[in-house]
CSV table of C-alpha atoms in Angstrom, one decimal:
chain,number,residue,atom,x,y,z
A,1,UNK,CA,123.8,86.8,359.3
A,2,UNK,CA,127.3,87.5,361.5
A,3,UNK,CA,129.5,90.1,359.5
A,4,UNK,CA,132.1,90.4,361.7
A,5,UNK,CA,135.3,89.7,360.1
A,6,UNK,CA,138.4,89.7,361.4
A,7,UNK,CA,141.7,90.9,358.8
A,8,UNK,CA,145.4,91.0,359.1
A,9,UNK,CA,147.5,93.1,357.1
A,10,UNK,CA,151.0,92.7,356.6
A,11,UNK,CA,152.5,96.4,356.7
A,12,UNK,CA,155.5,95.5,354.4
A,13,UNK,CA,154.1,94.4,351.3
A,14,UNK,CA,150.5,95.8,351.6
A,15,UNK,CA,148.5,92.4,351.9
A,16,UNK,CA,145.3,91.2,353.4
A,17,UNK,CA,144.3,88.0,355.1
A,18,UNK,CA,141.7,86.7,357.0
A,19,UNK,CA,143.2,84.1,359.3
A,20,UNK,CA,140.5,82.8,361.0
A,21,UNK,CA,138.0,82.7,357.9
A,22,UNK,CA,137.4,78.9,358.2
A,23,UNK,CA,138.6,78.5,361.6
A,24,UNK,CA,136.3,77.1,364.4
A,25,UNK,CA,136.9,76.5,368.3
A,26,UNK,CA,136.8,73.5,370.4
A,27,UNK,CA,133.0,73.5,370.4
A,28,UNK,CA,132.7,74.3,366.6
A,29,UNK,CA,131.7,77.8,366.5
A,30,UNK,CA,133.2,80.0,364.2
A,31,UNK,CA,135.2,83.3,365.5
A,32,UNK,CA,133.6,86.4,365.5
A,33,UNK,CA,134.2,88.6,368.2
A,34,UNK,CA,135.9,91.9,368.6
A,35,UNK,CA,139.5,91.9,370.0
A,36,UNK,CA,140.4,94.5,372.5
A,37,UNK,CA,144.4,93.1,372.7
A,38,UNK,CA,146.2,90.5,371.6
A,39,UNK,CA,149.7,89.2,372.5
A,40,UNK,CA,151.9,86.4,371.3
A,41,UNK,CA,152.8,84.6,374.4
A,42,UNK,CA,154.9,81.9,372.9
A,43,UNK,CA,156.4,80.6,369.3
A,44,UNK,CA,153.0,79.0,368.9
A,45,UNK,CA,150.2,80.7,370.8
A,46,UNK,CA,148.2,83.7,370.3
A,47,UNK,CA,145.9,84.6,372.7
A,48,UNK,CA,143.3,87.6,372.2
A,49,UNK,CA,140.8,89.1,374.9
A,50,UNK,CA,136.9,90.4,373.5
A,51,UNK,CA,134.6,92.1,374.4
A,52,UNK,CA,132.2,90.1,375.5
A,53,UNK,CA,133.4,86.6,374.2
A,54,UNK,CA,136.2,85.5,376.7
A,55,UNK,CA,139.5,84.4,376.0
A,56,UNK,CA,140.5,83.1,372.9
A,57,UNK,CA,143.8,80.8,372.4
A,58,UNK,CA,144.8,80.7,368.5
A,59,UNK,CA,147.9,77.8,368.4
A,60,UNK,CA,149.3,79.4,365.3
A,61,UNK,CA,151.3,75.9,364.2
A,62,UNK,CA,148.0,73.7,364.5
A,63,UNK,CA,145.6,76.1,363.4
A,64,UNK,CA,143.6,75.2,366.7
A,65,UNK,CA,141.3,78.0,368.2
A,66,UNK,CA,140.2,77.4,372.1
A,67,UNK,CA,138.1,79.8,373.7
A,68,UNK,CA,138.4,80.1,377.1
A,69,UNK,CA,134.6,81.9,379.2
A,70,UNK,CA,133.7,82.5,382.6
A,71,UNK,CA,131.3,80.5,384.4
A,72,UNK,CA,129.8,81.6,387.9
A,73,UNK,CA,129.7,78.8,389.4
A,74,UNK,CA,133.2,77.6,388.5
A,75,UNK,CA,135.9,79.1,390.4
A,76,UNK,CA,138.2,77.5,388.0
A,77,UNK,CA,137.4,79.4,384.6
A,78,UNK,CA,138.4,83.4,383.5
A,79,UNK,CA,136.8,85.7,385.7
A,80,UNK,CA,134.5,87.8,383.2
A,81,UNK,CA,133.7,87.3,380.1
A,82,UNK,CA,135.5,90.7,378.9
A,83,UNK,CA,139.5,90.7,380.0
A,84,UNK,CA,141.6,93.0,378.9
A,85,UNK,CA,145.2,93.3,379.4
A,86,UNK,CA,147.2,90.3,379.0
A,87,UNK,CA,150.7,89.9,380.9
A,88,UNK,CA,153.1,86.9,381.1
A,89,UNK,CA,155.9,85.7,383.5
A,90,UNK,CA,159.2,83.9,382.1
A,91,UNK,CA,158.1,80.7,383.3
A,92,UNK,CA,154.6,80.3,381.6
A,93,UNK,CA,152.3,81.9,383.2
A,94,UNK,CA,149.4,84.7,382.0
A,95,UNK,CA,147.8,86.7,383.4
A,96,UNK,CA,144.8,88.5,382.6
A,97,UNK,CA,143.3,91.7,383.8
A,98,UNK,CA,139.9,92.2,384.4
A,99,UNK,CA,137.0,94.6,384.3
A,100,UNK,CA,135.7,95.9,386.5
A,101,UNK,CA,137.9,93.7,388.8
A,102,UNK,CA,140.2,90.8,389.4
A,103,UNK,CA,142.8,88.5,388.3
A,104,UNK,CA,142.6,85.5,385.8
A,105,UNK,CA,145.3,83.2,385.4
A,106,UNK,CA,146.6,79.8,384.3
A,107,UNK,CA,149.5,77.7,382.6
A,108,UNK,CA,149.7,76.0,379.6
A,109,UNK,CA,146.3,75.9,378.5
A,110,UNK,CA,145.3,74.3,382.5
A,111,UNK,CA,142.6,75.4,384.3
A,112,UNK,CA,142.3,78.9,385.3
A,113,UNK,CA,142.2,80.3,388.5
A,114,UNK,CA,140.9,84.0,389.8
A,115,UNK,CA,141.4,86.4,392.1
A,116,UNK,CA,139.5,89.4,392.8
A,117,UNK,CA,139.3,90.3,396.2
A,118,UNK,CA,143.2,91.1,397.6
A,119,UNK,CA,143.1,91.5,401.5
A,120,UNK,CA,146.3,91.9,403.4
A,121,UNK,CA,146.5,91.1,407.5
A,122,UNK,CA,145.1,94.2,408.7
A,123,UNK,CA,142.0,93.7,407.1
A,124,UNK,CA,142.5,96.1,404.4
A,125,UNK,CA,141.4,94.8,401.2
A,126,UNK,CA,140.9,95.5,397.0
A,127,UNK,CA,138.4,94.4,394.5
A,128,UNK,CA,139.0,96.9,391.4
A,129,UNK,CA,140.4,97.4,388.3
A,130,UNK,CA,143.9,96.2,387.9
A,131,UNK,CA,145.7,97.9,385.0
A,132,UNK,CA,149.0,96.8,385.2
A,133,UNK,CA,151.2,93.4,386.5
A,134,UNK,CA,155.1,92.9,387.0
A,135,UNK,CA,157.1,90.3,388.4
A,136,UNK,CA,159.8,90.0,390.9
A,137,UNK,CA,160.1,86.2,390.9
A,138,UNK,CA,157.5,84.8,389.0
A,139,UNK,CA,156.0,84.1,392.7
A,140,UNK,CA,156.2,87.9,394.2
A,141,UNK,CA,153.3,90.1,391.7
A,142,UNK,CA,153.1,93.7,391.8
A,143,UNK,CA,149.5,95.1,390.3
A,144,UNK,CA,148.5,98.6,390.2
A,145,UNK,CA,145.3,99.1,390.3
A,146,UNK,CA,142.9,102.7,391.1
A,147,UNK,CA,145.6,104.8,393.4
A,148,UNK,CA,146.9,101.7,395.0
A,149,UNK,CA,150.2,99.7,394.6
A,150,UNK,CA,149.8,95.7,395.7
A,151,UNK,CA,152.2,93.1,396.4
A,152,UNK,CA,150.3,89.6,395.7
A,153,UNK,CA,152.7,86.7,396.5
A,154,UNK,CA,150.8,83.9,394.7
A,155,UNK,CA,151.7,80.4,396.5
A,156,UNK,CA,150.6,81.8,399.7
A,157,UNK,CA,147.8,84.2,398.6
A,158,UNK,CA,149.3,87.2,400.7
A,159,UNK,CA,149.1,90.4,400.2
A,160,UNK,CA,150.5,93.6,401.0
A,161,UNK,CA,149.4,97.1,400.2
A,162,UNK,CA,152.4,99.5,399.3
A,163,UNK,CA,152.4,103.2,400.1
A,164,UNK,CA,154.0,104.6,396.9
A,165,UNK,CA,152.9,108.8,397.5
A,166,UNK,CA,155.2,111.3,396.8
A,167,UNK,CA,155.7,113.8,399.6
């Protein structure tokens, strides 16, 4: 028998819920897997990463969970089955970061896409751990990933390795 439960406390008053007690995703299977982050991403959507269970969308207004898994053989889901930082842009998009490497992301609950291998045009590429995301345009990404700084422009799938050492 699954014993994982999953509680929120509210810090003000003290009390304990479980929100997704009776709660089941698209495919009818009940939540029970351990979040490593969470972020609201909008007035109605939650999403949480696991550990080993994928992405998980909670639409806080419906009380809908979706749970979102990679699949080898399609390019077009997460791209593991453990993501762990979660990062938005101001025009809808998330991003997910992945271990050990890559890039997951999608728009309003579409497809997803990936990206794990990052090559610029002198042959030079990256396929680690990216820890951290910003934006410059909601096009024009900057990821840090182990000692190196990218520029990922997404539309075109260019990208350009930035020399960020202190001398």
């Amino acid at each position: 028998e699954d014993t994982t439960l999953l509680q929120s406390i509210n810090l003000t008053t003290g009390a304990i819920s479980e929100p997704f007690k009776d709660i089941k995703d698209q495919y009818g299977l009940p939540f029970h897997s351990r979040i490593t982050s969470a972020k609201k991403i909008n007035e109605e959507d939650l999403l949480m990463t696991t550990l080993f269970e994928g992405l998980y969308i909670f639409n806080v207004r419906t009380q809908q969970l979706f749970n979102y898994r990679h699949n080898a053989a399609d390019p077009a889901t997460i791209a593991i089955n453990s993501p762990h930082l979660i990062e938005t842009d101001n025009n809808g998009w998330v991003f997910l970061g992945s271990a050990p490497n890559g890039v997951s992301y999608f728009k309003n609950h579409a497809a997803a896409a990936q990206q794990v291998i990052f090559l610029d045009k002198q042959g030079n590429g990256y396929d680690g751990f990216v820890n951290a995301f910003a934006t410059l345009d909601n096009d024009t990404y900057y990821l840090a990933g182990r000692g190196v700084l990218l520029e990922w422009k997404r539309s075109t799938n260019t990208t350009k390795f930035i020399n960020y050492t202190v001398e």
